[in-house]
């Protein structure tokens, strides 16, 4: 697989290399996640619902900790 990233000419070569490293790292992370989840029986709807519950729970925790002083 080949991915080309165009950066503006005013971006230094060092910054361009760092951008490429970050993109490669992110692709590696996505491959790892795909491998981890390849046998999952969760549907996309299940995953969305779990995400909503986690977000709600985290929000409640942060509210108690920082707003209510608990």
mmCIF file of C-alpha atoms in Angstrom:
data_model
loop_
_atom_site.group_PDB
_atom_site.id
_atom_site.type_symbol
_atom_site.label_atom_id
_atom_site.label_comp_id
_atom_site.label_asym_id
_atom_site.label_seq_id
_atom_site.Cartn_x
_atom_site.Cartn_y
_atom_site.Cartn_z
ATOM 1 C CA UNK A 1 0.000 0.000 0.000
ATOM 2 C CA UNK A 2 1.232 3.456 -0.808
ATOM 3 C CA UNK A 3 -0.104 6.647 0.692
ATOM 4 C CA UNK A 4 0.975 10.040 -0.561
ATOM 5 C CA UNK A 5 0.686 13.080 1.643
ATOM 6 C CA UNK A 6 0.999 16.501 0.093
ATOM 7 C CA UNK A 7 2.318 19.211 2.350
ATOM 8 C CA UNK A 8 2.651 22.878 1.468
ATOM 9 C CA UNK A 9 6.062 23.884 0.112
ATOM 10 C CA UNK A 10 6.686 26.171 3.077
ATOM 11 C CA UNK A 11 6.653 23.198 5.504
ATOM 12 C CA UNK A 12 10.121 22.086 6.514
ATOM 13 C CA UNK A 13 11.351 18.639 5.564
ATOM 14 C CA UNK A 14 11.627 17.749 9.245
ATOM 15 C CA UNK A 15 7.968 18.609 9.863
ATOM 16 C CA UNK A 16 6.912 16.714 6.732
ATOM 17 C CA UNK A 17 8.779 13.617 7.957
ATOM 18 C CA UNK A 18 7.105 13.905 11.356
ATOM 19 C CA UNK A 19 3.688 14.136 9.700
ATOM 20 C CA UNK A 20 4.466 10.965 7.746
ATOM 21 C CA UNK A 21 5.564 9.190 10.949
ATOM 22 C CA UNK A 22 2.328 10.162 12.671
ATOM 23 C CA UNK A 23 0.224 8.899 9.764
ATOM 24 C CA UNK A 24 2.121 5.594 9.677
ATOM 25 C CA UNK A 25 1.679 5.243 13.437
ATOM 26 C CA UNK A 26 -2.049 5.857 13.166
ATOM 27 C CA UNK A 27 -2.367 3.279 10.382
ATOM 28 C CA UNK A 28 -0.523 0.762 12.564
ATOM 29 C CA UNK A 29 -2.930 1.497 15.435
ATOM 30 C CA UNK A 30 -5.935 0.972 13.159
ATOM 31 C CA UNK A 31 -4.509 -2.330 11.901
ATOM 32 C CA UNK A 32 -3.995 -3.452 15.501
ATOM 33 C CA UNK A 33 -7.568 -2.513 16.450
ATOM 34 C CA UNK A 34 -8.952 -4.297 13.399
ATOM 35 C CA UNK A 35 -6.982 -7.423 14.311
ATOM 36 C CA UNK A 36 -8.178 -7.197 17.903
ATOM 37 C CA UNK A 37 -11.825 -6.877 16.872
ATOM 38 C CA UNK A 38 -11.934 -9.210 13.881
ATOM 39 C CA UNK A 39 -13.804 -11.924 15.805
ATOM 40 C CA UNK A 40 -16.095 -9.565 17.696
ATOM 41 C CA UNK A 41 -19.796 -10.340 17.582
ATOM 42 C CA UNK A 42 -20.814 -6.775 18.435
ATOM 43 C CA UNK A 43 -22.840 -5.011 15.803
ATOM 44 C CA UNK A 44 -22.144 -1.417 14.889
ATOM 45 C CA UNK A 45 -25.330 -0.435 16.749
ATOM 46 C CA UNK A 46 -24.070 -2.273 19.864
ATOM 47 C CA UNK A 47 -20.766 -0.413 19.663
ATOM 48 C CA UNK A 48 -22.519 2.949 19.289
ATOM 49 C CA UNK A 49 -24.712 2.209 22.316
ATOM 50 C CA UNK A 50 -21.691 1.188 24.409
ATOM 51 C CA UNK A 51 -19.959 4.406 23.401
ATOM 52 C CA UNK A 52 -22.957 6.469 24.451
ATOM 53 C CA UNK A 53 -23.140 4.731 27.828
ATOM 54 C CA UNK A 54 -19.425 5.218 28.417
ATOM 55 C CA UNK A 55 -19.637 8.893 27.480
ATOM 56 C CA UNK A 56 -22.624 9.425 29.763
ATOM 57 C CA UNK A 57 -20.916 7.641 32.648
ATOM 58 C CA UNK A 58 -17.723 9.639 32.185
ATOM 59 C CA UNK A 59 -19.712 12.869 32.099
ATOM 60 C CA UNK A 60 -21.480 11.979 35.329
ATOM 61 C CA UNK A 61 -18.174 11.098 36.995
ATOM 62 C CA UNK A 62 -16.534 14.369 35.945
ATOM 63 C CA UNK A 63 -19.548 16.385 37.016
ATOM 64 C CA UNK A 64 -19.527 14.780 40.472
ATOM 65 C CA UNK A 65 -15.793 15.204 40.850
ATOM 66 C CA UNK A 66 -15.308 18.744 39.593
ATOM 67 C CA UNK A 67 -18.652 20.509 39.771
ATOM 68 C CA UNK A 68 -20.256 18.966 42.843
ATOM 69 C CA UNK A 69 -16.967 18.851 44.692
ATOM 70 C CA UNK A 70 -17.275 15.115 45.328
#
